[in-house]
CSV table of C-alpha atoms in Angstrom, one decimal:
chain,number,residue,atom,x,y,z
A,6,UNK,CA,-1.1,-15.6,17.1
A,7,UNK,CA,-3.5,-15.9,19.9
A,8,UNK,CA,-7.2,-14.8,19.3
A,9,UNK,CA,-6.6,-12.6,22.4
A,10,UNK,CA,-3.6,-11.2,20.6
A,11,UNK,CA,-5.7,-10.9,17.5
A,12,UNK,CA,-8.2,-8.7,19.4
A,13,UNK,CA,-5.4,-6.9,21.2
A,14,UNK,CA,-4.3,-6.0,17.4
A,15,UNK,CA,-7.9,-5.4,16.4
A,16,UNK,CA,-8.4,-2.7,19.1
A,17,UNK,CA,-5.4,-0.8,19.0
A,18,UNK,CA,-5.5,-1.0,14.9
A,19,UNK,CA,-4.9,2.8,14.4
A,20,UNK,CA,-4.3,4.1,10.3
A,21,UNK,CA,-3.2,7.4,9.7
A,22,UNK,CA,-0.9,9.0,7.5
A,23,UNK,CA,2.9,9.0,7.7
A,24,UNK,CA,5.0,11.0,9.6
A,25,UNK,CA,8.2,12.5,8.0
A,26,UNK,CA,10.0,10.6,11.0
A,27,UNK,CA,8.5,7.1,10.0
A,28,UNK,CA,10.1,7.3,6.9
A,29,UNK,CA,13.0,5.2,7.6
A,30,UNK,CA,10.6,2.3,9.4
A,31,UNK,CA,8.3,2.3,6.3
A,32,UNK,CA,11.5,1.9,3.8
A,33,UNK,CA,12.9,-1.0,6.4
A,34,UNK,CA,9.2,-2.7,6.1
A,35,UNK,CA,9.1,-2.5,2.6
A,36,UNK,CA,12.8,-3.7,1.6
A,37,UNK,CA,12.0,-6.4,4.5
A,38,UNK,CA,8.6,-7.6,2.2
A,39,UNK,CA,10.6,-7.3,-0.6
A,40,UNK,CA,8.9,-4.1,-2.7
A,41,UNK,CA,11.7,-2.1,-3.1
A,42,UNK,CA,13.9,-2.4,-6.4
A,43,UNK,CA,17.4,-1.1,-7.0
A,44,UNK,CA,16.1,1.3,-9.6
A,45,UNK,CA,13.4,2.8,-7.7
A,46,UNK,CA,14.5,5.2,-4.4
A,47,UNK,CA,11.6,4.3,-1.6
A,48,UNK,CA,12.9,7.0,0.3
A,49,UNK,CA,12.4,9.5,-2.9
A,50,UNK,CA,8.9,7.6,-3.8
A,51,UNK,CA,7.7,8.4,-0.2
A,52,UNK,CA,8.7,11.8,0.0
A,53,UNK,CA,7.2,12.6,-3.3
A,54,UNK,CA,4.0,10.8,-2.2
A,55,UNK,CA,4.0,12.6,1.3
A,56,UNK,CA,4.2,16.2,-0.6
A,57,UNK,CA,2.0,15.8,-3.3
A,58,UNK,CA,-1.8,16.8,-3.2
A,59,UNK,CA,-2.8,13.8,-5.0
A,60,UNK,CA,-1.7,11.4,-3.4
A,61,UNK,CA,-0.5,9.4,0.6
A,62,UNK,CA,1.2,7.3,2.4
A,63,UNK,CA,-1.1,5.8,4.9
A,64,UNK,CA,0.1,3.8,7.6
A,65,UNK,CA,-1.2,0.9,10.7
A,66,UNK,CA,-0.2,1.9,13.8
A,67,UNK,CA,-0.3,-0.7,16.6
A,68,UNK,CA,0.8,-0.1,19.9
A,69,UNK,CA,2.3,2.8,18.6
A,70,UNK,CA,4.6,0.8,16.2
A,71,UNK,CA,4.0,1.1,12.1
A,72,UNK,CA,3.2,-2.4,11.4
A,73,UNK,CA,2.0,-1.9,7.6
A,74,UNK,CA,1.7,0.7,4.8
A,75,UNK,CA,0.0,1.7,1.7
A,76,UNK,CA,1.3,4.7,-0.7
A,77,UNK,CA,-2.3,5.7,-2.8
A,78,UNK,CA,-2.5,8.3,-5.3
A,79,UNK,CA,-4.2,9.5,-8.6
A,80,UNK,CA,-3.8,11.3,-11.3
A,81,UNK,CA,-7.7,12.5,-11.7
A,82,UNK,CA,-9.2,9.5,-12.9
A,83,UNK,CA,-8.0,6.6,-11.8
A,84,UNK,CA,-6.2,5.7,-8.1
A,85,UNK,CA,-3.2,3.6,-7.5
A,86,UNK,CA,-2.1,1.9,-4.5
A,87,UNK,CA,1.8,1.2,-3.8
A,88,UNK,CA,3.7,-0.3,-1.4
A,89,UNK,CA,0.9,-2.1,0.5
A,90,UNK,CA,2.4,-4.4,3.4
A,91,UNK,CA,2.2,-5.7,6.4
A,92,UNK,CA,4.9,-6.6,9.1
A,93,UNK,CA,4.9,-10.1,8.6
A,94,UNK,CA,3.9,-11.6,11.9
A,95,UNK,CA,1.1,-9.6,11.9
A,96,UNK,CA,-0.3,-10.9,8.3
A,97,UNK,CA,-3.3,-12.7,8.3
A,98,UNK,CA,-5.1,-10.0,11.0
A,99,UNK,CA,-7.1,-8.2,8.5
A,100,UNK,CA,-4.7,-5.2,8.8
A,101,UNK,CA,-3.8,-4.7,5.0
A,102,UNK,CA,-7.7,-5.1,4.4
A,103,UNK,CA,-8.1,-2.1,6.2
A,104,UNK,CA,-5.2,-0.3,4.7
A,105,UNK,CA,-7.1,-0.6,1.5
A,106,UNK,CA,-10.1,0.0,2.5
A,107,UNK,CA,-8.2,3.1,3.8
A,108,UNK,CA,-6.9,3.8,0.6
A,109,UNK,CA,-10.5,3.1,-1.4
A,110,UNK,CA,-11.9,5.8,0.6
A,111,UNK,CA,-8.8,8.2,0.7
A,112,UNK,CA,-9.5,7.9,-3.4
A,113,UNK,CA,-13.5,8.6,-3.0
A,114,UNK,CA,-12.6,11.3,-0.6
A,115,UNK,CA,-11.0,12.6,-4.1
A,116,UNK,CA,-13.8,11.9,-6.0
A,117,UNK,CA,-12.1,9.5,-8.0
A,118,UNK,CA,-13.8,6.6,-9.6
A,119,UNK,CA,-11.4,3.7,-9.9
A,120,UNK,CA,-8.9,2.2,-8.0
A,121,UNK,CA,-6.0,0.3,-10.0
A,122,UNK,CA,-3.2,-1.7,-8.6
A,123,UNK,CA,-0.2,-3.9,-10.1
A,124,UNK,CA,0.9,-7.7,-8.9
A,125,UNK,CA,3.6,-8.7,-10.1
A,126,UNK,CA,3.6,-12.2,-12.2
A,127,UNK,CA,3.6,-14.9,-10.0
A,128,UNK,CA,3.0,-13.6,-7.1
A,129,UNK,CA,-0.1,-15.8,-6.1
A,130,UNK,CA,-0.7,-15.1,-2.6
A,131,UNK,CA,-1.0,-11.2,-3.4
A,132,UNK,CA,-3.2,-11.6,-6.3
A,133,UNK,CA,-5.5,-13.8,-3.8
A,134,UNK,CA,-5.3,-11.4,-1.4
A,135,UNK,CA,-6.6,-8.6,-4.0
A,136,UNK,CA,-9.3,-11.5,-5.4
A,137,UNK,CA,-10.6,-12.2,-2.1
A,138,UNK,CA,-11.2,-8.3,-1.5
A,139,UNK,CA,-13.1,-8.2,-4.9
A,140,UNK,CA,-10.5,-7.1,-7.1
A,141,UNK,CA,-10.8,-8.1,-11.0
A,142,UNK,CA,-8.0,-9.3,-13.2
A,143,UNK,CA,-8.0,-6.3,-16.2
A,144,UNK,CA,-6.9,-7.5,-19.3
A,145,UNK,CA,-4.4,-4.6,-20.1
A,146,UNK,CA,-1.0,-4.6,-20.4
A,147,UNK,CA,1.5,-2.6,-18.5
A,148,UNK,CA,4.0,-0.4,-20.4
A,149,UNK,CA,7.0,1.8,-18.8
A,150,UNK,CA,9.6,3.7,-19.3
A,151,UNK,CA,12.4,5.1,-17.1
A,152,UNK,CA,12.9,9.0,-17.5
C-alpha cells in the first residue's frame, strides 16, 4: 500500500461498536482470518457479546466498510479481548493497534484493572504483534471445558 493510501486509511480510521447489521461481515472477516472453530457459533459469540453489559464488539470502519474487529469483555476483574482482526490487505496500518487500544480503554471505562488475551501456540506473528504493543507472556495455563 501507498503511503498516500496509508494516510487515506489513517484519516478515515473510524472505531465504533457493531451494528446488529454487521454481523454477518464481522463473521465473514473472522472465518476469512481463520478465528472461528466448528465448535464455537461466531454468530451466537457476537450476539451474546453485543447484549451483554459487560462486554463489545468494537469495530474499524474505513470508508464506511468494516475492515477489522475486536470482541472485549470482563467479568469484574480482569478483561478479555476476542476475535481481534484485520482485513488482511489493510494489516500492517496500525489499525488492530488501535482496536486494542480501543478495547484497553473500553475496559478502564469499566474500571477494570487488567486486560488478558489468548494466542494460540504457534502463532508467532500474533504473539509479536501483542509483544510489540507491550504485552507479557503470563506463565499460567489455560484450562476449559465445554458446557
Amino acid at each position: 500500500m501507498s503511503e498516500a493510501a496509508a494516510a487515506a486509511v489513517e484519516q478515515s480510521l473510524q472505531i465504533r461498536p457493531l451494528q446488529a447489521a454487521e454481523i454477518d461481515a464481522a463473521v465473514a472477516l473472522w472465518e476469512t482470518a481463520g478465528l472461528t472453530r466448528p465448535w464455537n457459533d461466531p454468530h451466537q459469540d457476537c450476539r451474546r457479546a453485543m447484549g451483554g453489559p459487560a462486554s463489545e464488539v468494537l469495530t474499524a470502519i474505513v470508508g464506511g466498510q468494516l475492515v477489522g474487529t475486536v470482541m472485549v469483555g470482563h467479568e469484574g476483574h480482569r478483561g478479555w479481548i476476542y476475535y481481534l482482526t484485520v482485513e488482511p490487505s489493510l494489516r500492517g496500518q496500525q489499525i488492530g493497534a488501535q482496536l486494542v487500544a480501543a478495547a484497553e480503554d473500553w475496559l478502564g471505562e469499566q474500571n477494570i484493572p487488567k486486560l488478558m488475551l489468548m494466542v494460540r501456540e504457534g502463532n508467532d506473528v500474533v504473539a509479536s504483534f501483542y509483544d510489540k504493543l507491550g504485552y507479557s507472556r503470563q506463565q499460567v495455563m489455560t484450562f476449559g471445558k465445554f458446557l
